[in-house]
mmCIF file of C-alpha atoms in Angstrom:
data_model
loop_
_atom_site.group_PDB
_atom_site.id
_atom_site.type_symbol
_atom_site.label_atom_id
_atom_site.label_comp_id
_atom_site.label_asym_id
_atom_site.label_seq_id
_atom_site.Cartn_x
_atom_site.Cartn_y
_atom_site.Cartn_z
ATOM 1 C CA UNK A 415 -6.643 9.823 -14.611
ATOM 2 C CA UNK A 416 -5.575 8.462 -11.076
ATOM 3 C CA UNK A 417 -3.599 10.114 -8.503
ATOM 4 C CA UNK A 418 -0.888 8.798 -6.550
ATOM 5 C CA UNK A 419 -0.414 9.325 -3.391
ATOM 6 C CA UNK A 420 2.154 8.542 -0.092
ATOM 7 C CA UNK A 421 2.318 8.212 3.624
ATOM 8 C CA UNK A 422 5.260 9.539 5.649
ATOM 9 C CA UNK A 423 4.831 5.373 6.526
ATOM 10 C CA UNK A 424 6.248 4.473 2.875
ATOM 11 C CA UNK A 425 2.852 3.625 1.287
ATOM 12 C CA UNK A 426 1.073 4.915 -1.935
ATOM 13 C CA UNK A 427 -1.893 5.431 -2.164
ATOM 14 C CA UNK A 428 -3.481 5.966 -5.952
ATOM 15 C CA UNK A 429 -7.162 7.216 -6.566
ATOM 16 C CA UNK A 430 -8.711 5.293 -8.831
ATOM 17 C CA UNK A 431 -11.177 6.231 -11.550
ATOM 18 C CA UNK A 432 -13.631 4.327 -10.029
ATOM 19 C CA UNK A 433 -13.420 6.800 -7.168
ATOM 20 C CA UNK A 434 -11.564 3.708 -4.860
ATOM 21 C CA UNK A 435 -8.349 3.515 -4.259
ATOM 22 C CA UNK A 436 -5.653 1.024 -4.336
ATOM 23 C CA UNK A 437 -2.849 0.887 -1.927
ATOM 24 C CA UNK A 438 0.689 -0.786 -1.520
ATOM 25 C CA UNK A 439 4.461 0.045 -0.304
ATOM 26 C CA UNK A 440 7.011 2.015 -2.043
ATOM 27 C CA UNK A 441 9.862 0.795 -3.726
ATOM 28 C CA UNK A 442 11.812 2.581 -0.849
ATOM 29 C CA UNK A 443 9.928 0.385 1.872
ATOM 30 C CA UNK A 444 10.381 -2.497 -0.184
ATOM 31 C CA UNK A 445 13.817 -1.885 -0.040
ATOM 32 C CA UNK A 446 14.085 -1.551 3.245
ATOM 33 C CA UNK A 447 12.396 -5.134 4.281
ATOM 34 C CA UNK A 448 14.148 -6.797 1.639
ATOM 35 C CA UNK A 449 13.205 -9.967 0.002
ATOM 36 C CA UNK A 450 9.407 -10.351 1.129
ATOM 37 C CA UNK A 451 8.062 -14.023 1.697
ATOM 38 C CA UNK A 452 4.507 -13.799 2.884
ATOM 39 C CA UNK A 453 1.498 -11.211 2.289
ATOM 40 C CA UNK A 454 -1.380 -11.567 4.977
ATOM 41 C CA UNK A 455 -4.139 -9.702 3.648
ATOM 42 C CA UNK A 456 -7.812 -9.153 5.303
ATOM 43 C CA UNK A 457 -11.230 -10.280 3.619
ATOM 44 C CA UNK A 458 -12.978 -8.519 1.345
ATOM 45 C CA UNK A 459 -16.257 -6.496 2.625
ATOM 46 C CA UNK A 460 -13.986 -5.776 6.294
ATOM 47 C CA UNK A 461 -14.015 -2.116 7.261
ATOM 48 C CA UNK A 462 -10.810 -0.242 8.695
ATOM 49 C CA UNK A 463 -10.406 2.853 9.995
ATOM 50 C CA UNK A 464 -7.414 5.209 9.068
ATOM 51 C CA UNK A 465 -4.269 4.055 10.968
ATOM 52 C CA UNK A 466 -5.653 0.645 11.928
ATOM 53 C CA UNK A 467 -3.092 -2.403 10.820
ATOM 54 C CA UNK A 468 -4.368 -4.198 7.793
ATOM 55 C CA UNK A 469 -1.870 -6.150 6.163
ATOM 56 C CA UNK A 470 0.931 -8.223 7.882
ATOM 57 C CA UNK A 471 4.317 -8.610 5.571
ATOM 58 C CA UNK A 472 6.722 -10.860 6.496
ATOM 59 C CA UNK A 473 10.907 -10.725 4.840
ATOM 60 C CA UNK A 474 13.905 -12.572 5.083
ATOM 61 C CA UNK A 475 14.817 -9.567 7.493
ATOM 62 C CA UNK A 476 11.385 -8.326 9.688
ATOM 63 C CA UNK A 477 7.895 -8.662 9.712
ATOM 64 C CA UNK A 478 5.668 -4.967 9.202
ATOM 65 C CA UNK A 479 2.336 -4.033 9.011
ATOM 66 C CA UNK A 480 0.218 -2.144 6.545
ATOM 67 C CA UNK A 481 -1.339 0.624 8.261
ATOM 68 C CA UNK A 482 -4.736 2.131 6.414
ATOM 69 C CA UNK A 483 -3.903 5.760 5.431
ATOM 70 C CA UNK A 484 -7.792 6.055 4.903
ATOM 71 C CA UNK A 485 -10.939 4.552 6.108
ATOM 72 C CA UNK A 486 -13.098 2.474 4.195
ATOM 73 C CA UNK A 487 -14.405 -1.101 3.386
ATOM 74 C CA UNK A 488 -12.069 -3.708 1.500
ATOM 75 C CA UNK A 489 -13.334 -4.328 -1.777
ATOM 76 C CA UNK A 490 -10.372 -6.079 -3.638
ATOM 77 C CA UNK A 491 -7.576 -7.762 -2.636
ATOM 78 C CA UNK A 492 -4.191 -8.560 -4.451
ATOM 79 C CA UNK A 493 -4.953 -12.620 -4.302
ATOM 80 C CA UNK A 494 -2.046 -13.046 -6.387
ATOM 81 C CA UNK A 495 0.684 -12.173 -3.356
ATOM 82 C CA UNK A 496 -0.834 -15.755 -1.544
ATOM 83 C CA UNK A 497 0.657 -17.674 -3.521
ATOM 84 C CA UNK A 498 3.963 -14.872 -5.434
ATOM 85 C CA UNK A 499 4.429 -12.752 -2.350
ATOM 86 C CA UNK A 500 8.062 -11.921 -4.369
ATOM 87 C CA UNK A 501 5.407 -9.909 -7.243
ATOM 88 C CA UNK A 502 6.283 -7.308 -4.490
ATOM 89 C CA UNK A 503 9.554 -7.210 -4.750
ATOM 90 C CA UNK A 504 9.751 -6.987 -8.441
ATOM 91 C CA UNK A 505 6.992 -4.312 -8.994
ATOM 92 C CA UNK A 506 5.833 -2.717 -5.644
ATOM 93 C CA UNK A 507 4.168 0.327 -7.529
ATOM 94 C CA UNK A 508 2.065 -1.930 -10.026
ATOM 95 C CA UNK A 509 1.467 -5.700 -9.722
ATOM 96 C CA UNK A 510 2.543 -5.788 -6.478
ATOM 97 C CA UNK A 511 -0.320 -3.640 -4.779
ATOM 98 C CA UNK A 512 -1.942 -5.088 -1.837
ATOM 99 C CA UNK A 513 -5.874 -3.695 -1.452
ATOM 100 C CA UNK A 514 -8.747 -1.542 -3.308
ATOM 101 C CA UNK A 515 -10.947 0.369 -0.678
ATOM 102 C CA UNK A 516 -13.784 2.226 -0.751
ATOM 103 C CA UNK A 517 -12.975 4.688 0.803
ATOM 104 C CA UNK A 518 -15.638 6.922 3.888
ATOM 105 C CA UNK A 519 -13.889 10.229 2.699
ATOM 106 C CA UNK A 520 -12.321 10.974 -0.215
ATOM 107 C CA UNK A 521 -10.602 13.607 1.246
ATOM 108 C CA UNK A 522 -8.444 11.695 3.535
ATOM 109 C CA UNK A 523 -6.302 12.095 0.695
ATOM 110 C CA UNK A 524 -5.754 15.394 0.857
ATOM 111 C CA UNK A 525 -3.655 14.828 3.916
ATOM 112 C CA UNK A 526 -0.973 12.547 2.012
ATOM 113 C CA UNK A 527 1.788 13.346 0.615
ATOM 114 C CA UNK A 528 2.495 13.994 -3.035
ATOM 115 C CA UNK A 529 5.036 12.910 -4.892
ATOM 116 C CA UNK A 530 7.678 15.822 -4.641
ATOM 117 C CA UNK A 531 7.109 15.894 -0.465
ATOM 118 C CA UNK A 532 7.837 12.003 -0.855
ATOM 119 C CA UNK A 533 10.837 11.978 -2.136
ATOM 120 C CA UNK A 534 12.471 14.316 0.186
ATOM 121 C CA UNK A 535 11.259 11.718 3.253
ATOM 122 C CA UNK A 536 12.796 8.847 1.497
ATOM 123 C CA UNK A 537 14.379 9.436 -1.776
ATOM 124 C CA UNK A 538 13.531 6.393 -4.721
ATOM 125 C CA UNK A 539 16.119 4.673 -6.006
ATOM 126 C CA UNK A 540 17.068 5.322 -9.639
#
């Protein structure tokens, strides 16, 4: 069963059963940037470390960056967003997810928030 996790930066972060995890932005971040109209995402096989910038989103209102909240190599991306970067905006917790990493240390995660700690930070909309 996978585990979801968040980042104080609006991010989840879900364990996979597959021991990688996949990673995109809350419905609370999409929220906040609005309608988004392009996904940059990096190449498969790259390596990040935690806190390094690995996505670039651009919206009709700002342009953010995806910040690893663990360290790992890429090994999936959502190839999808290229060409339906709006998949985000309709389903930021499911179709719109943006990587699958392999992540160095599992317990990174540990560090995250869970779900209860989220939603006092930024409370989801209903």
């Amino acid at each position: 069963m996978s585990t979801t996790k968040y980042t104080a930066d609006h991010e989840w972060v879900r364990l996979e059963d597959d021991g990688t995890v996949t990673i995109g932005i809350t419905p609370f971040a999409q929220e906040q940037l609005g309608d988004i109209v392009f996904v940059q995402l990096p190449e498969v096989g790259q390596r990040f470390d935690k806190g390094e910038e690995a996505v670039v989103i651009e919206s009709v209102k700002a342009a953010a960056d995806i910040k690893m909240p663990v360290a790992g190599e890429i090994v999936g991306v959502n190839q999808a967003l290229a060409d339906a970067p709006e998949t985000v905006n309709r389903d930021p917790m499911g179709a719109g997810w943006f990587l699958k990493v392999k992540p160095e240390s599992i317990g990174e995660l540990e560090g995250l928030l869970d779900e209860a700690a989220y939603e006092k930070l930024a409370p989801q909309p209903q």
